[in-house]
Coordinates of C-alpha atoms and ligand atoms in Angstrom, one line a residue:
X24 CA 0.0 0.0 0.0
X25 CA 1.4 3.2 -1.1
X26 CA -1.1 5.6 0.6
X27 CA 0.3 7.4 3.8
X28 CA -1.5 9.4 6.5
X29 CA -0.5 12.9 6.6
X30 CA 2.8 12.9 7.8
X31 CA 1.8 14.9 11.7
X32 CA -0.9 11.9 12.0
X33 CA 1.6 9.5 11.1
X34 CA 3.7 10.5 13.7
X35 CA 0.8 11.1 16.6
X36 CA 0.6 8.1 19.5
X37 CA -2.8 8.4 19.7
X38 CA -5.0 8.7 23.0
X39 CA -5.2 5.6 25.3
X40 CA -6.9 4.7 28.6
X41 CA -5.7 1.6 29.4
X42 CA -8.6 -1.1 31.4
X43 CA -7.8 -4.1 33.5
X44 CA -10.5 -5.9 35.1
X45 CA -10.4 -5.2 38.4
X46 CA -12.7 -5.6 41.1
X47 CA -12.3 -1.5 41.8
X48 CA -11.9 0.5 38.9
X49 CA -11.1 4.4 39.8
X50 CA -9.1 5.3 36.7
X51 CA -11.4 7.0 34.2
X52 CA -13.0 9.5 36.0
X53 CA -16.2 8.0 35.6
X54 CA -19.5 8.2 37.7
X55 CA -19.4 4.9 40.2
X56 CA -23.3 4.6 39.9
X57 CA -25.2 4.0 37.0
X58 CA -28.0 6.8 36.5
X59 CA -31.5 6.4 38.5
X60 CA -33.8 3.5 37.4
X61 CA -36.3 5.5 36.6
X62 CA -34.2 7.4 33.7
X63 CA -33.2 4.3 31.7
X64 CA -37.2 3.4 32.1
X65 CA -37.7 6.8 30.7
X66 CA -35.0 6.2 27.7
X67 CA -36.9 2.7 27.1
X68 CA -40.2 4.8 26.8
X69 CA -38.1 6.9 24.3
X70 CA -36.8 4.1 22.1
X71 CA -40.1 3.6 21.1
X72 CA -41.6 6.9 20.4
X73 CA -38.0 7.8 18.3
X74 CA -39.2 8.3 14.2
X75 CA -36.0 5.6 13.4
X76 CA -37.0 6.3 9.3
X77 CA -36.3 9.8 9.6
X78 CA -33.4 11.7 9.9
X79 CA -33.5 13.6 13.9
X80 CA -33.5 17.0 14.7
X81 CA -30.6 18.9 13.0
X82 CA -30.7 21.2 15.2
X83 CA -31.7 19.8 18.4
X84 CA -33.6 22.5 19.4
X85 CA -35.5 21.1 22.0
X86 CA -32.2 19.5 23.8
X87 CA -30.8 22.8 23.4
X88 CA -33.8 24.6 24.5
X89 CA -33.8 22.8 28.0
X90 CA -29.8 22.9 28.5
X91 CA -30.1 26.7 27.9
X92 CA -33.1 27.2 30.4
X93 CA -30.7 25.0 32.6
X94 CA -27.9 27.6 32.7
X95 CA -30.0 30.6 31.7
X96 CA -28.9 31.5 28.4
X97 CA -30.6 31.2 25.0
X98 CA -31.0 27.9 23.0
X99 CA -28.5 30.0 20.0
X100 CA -25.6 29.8 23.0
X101 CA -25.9 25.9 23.1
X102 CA -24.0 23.9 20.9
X103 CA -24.4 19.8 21.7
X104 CA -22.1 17.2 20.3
X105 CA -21.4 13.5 20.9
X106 CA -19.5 13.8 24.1
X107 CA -17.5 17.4 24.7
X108 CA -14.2 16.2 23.0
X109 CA -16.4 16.2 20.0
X110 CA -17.4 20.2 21.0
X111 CA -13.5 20.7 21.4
X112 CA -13.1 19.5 17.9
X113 CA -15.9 21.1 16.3
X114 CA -14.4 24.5 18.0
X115 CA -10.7 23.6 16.8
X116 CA -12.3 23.0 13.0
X117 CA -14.0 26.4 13.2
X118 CA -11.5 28.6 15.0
X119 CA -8.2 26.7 14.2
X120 CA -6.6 24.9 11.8
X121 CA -3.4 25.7 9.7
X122 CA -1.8 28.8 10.4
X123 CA -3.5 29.3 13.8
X124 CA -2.5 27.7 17.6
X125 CA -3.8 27.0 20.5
X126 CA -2.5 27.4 23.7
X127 CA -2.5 25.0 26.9
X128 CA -1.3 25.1 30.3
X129 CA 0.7 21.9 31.7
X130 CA 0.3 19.5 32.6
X131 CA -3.7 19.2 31.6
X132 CA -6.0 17.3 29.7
X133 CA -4.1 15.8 26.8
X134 CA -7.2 15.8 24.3
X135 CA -7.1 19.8 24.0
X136 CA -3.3 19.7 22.7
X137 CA -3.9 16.1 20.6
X138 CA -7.6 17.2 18.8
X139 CA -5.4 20.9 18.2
X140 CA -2.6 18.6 16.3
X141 CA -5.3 16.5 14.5
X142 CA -7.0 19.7 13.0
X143 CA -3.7 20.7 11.8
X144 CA -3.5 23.6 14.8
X145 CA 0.1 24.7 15.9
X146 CA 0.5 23.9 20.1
X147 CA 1.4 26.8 22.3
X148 CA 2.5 24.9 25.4
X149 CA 2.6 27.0 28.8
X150 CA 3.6 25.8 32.4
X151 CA 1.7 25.3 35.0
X152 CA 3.0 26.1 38.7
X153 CA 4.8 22.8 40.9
X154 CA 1.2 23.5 42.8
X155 CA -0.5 22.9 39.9
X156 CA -1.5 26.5 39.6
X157 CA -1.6 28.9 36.9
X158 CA 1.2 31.9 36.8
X159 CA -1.0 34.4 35.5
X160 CA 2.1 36.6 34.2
X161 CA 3.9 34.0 32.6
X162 CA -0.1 33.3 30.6
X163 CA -0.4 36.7 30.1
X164 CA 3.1 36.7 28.5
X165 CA 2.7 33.8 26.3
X166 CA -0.6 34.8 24.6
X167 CA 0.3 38.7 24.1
X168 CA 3.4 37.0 22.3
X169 CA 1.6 33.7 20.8
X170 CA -1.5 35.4 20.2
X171 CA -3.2 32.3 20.0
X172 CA -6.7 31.6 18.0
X173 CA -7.8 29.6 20.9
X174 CA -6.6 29.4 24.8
X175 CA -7.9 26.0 26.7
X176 CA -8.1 26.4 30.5
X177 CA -9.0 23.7 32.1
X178 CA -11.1 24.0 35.7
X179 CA -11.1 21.8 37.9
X180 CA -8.2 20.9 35.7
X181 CA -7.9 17.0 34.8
X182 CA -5.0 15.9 35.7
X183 CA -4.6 17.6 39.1
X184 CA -8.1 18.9 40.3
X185 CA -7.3 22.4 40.9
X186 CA -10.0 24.8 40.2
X187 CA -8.7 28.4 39.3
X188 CA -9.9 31.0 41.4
X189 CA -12.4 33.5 39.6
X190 CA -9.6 36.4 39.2
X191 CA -7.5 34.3 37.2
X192 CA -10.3 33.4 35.0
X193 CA -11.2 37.4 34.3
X194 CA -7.7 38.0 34.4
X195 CA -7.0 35.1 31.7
X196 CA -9.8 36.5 29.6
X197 CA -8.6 39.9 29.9
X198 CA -5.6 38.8 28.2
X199 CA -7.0 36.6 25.8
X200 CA -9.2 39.3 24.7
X201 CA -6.7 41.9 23.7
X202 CA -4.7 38.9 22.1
X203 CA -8.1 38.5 19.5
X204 CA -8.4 35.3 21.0
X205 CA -11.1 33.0 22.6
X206 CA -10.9 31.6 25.8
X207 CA -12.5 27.8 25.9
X208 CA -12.9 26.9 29.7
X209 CA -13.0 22.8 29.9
X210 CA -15.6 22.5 32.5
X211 CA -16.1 18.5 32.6
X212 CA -15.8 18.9 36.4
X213 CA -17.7 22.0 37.1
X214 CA -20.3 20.6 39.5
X215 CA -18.0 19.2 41.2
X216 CA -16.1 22.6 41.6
X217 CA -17.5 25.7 43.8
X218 CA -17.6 28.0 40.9
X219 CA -18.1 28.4 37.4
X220 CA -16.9 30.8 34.6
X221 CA -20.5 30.9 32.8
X222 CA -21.4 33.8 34.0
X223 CA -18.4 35.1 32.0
X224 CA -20.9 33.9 29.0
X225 CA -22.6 36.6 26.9
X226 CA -22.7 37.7 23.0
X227 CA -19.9 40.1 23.2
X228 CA -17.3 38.0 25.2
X229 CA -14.4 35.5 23.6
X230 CA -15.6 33.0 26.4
X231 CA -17.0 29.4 25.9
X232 CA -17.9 26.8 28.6
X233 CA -17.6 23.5 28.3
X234 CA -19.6 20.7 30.2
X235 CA -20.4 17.1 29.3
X236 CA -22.9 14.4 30.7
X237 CA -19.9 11.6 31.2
X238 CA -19.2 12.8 34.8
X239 CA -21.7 14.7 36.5
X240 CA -24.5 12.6 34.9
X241 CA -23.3 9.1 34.7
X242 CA -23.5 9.0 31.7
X243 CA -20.2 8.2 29.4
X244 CA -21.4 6.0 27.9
X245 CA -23.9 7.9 25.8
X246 CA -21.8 10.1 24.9
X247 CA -23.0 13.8 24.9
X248 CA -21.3 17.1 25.7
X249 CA -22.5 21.2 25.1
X250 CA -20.9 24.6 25.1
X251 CA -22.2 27.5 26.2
X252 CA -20.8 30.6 24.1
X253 CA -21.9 33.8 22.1
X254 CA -24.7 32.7 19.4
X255 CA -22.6 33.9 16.4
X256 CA -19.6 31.4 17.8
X257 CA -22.1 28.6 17.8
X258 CA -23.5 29.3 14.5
X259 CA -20.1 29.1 13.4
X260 CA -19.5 25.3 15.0
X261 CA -22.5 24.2 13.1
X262 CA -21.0 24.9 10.2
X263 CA -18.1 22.2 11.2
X264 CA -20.2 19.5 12.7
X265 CA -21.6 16.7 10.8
X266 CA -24.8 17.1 9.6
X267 CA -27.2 15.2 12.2
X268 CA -24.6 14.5 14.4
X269 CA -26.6 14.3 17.2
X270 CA -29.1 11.0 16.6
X271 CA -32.5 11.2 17.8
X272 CA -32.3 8.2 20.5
X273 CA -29.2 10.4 22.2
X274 CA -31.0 13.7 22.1
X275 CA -33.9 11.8 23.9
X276 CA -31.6 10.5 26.5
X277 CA -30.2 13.9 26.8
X278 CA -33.7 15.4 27.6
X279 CA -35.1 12.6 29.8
X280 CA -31.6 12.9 32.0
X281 CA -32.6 16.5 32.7
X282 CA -35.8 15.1 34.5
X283 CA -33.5 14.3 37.3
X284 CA -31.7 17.0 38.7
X285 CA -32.0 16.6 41.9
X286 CA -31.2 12.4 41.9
X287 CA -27.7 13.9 39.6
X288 CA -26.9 16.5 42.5
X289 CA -27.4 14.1 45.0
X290 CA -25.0 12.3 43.7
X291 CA -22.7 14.9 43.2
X292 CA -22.7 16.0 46.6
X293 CA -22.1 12.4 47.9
X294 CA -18.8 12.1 45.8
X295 CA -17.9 15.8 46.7
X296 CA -18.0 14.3 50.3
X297 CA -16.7 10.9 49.7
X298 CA -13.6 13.1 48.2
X299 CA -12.8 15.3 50.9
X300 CA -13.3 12.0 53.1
X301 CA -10.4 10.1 50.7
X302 CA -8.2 13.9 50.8
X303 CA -8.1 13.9 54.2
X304 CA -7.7 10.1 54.8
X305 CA -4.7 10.5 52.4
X306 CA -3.2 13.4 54.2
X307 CA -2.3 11.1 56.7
X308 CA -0.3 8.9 54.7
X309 CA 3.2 9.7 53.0
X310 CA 1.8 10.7 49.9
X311 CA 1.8 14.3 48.6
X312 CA -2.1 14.8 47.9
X313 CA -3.1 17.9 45.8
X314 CA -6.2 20.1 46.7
X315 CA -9.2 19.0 44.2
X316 CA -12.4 20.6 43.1
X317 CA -13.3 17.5 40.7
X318 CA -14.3 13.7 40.9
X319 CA -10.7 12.8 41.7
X320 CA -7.7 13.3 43.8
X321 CA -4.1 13.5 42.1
X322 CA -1.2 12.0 44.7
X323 CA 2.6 11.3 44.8
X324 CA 4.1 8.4 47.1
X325 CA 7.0 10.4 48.9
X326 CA 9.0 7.5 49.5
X327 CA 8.1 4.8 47.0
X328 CA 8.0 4.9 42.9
X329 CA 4.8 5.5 41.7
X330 CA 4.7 3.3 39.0
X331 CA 5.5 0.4 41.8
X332 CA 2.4 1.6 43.6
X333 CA 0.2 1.4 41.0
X334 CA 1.2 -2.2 40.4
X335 CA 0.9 -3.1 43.9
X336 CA -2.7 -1.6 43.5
X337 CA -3.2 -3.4 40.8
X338 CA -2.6 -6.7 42.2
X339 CA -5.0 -5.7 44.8
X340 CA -7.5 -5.4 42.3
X341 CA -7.6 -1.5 42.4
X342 CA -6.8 0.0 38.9
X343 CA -6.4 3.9 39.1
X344 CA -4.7 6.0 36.5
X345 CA -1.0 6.0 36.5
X346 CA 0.2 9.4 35.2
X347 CA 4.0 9.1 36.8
X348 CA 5.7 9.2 33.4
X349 CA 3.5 11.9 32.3
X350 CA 5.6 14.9 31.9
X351 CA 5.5 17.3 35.0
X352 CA 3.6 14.2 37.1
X353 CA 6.7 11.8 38.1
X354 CA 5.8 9.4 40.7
X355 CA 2.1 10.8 40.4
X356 CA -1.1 8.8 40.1
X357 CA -4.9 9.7 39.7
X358 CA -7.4 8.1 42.3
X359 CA -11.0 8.3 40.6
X360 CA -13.2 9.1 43.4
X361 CA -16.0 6.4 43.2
X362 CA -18.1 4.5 46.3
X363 CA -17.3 4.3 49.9
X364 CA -16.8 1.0 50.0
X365 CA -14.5 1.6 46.9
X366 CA -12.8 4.5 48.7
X367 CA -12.1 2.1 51.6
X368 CA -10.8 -0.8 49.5
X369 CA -8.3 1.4 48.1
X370 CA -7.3 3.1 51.5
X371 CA -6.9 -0.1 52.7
X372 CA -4.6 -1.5 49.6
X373 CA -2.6 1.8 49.7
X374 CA -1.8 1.7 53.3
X375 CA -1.1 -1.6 52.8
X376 CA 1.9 -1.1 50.4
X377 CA 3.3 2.2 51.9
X378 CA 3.2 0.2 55.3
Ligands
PLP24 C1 -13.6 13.5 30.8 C2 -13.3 14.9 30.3 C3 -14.0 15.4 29.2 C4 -15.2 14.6 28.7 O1 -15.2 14.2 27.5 P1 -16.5 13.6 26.9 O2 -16.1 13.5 25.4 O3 -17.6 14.5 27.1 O4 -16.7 12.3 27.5 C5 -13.7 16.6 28.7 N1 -12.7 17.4 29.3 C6 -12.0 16.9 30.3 C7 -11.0 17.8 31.0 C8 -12.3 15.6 30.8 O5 -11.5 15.2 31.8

């Protein structure tokens, strides 16, 4: 076969979340309880009322319609995709591309730097601080001189869980905006988090928000992710997206889940307490445990490798994600936060090998 990829493709690793089965599984980030039982009754109902002959919605206006009414802006400021790496793409498509960068702050979520490659977007690649922080100066600095098309930050940021304070937000935009950039907050944690920057949101403003029902909603495996930005941005992404992307049995599913609000925050709140439970529980151990605002906690074994550790949790049947050969995270790992019962297994199994 003669064909090649493009040469950058051909040189990409790809993105990989390794599984094991395990009896505990805290690696993905995912919800540890399936959604209530009266929502998948309510997405049976809606299996059979879908038109299955007809193409869906186009625009999912109703979806859109009852996100908006959620967050209190207008159904033209919602854009839905399958999952919010495909919203990060879409965005990328329309407001990257060759020619054109995007900037990120390390160590973060790897998808905003590898969907910028794939769309053929240059990488603009700042630092975070050792605490995990951003240095708003050294930011500042690298987009007045970068002047990148798009800026990702991340809050609560995935890998480390730290939420940035809302001065740094402003303070970020503020630069961004002078740059003629756009700043795209990944907010795949948000409700796990004390604050948010949509009410940075309007028409006028080079803000987006993203959010995604894989965490908060327990519900990766459908697959479904919005923004929230000015209309005339989102008008733009639907120029990029796949026409019908959105199939009528998922915007269904997306609607029914936002019958249950208050069973989703419930469950929130039980894994924002079942994390500050593990953080402190952990600060009692040598490990170095960094302050989080999402459904994880990121820690460092002072005295042992943290490869080792994650091996010797794995043969206790506890898979979490091992990030200690991920640049800036030596020796680090990140501990999903899931049940109680979970939590204790893998208190247990940690104290165990640190013993
Ligand atoms: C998990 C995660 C997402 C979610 O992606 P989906 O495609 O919606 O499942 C987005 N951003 C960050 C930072 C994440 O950790």
């Amino acid at each position: 076969m003669k064909i090649r990829p493009r040469d950058d493709i051909a040189l990409m690793a790809g993105y990989h979340s390794p599984q094991l089965d395990v009896a505990v599984r805290l690696n993905t980030n995912e919800s540890p309880l399936p959604p209530p039982a009266a929502f998948t009754d309510a997405v049976a109902a809606a299996t059979r009322s879908v038109v299955w002959n007809r193409y869906p919605d186009r625009q999912a206006a109703e979806l859109r319609g009852r996100i908006a009414a959620r967050h209190g802006v207008t159904a033209e400021q919602v854009f839905a995709a399958n999952g919010s790496n495909e919203v990060l793409q879409c965005l990328l498509l329309a407001y990257g591309g060759p020619g054109r960068s995007a900037a990120v702050f390390e160590p973060t979520y790897a998808l905003h730097s590898h969907l910028a490659r794939v769309t053929g977007t240059a990488v603009v690649e700042g630092e975070r601080d050792d605490d995990f922080t951003l240095d708003l100066v050294a930011a500042t600095t690298l987009i007045d001189s970068a002047r990148p098309a798009v800026t990702f930050l991340c809050s609560p940021n995935n890998p480390s869980g730290t939420v940035a304070p809302r001065a740094t937000v402003a303070s970020l935009l503020d630069a961004v905006r002078s740059a003629g950039g756009l700043l795209c907050v990944d907010e795949a944690y948000a409700e796990f988090a004390p604050h948010s920057a949509l009410e940075l949101v309007d028409d006028e403003t080079p803000v987006v928000v993203t959010r995604t029902y894989s965490k908060t909603w327990a519900m990766a495996g459908a697959r479904l992710g919005y923004l929230i930005g000015p209309a005339r941005l989102v008008a733009e992404l639907e120029k990029v997206a796949l026409p019908y992307h959105l199939d009528a049995l998922k915007q269904a599913v997306g609607l029914a889940a936002l019958d249950y609000v208050d069973e989703m925050q419930a469950r929130v709140d039980a894994i924002v307490a079942e994390r500050n439970r593990l953080s402190d529980r952990l600060g009692g151990l040598p490990v170095e445990v960094w302050p989080s605002g999402a459904n994880f906690v990121l820690i460092r074994p002072l005295s042992l490798d943290g490869a080792d550790v994650w091996q010797q949790l794995v043969d206790r049947s506890v898979l979490v994600r091992n990030c200690s050969t991920w640049p800036r995270l030596k020796g680090c790992l990140r501990v999903t936060v899931g049940t109680p019962e979970e939590g204790d297994r893998f208190l247990a199994a940690l104290e165990e090998i640190l013993a």
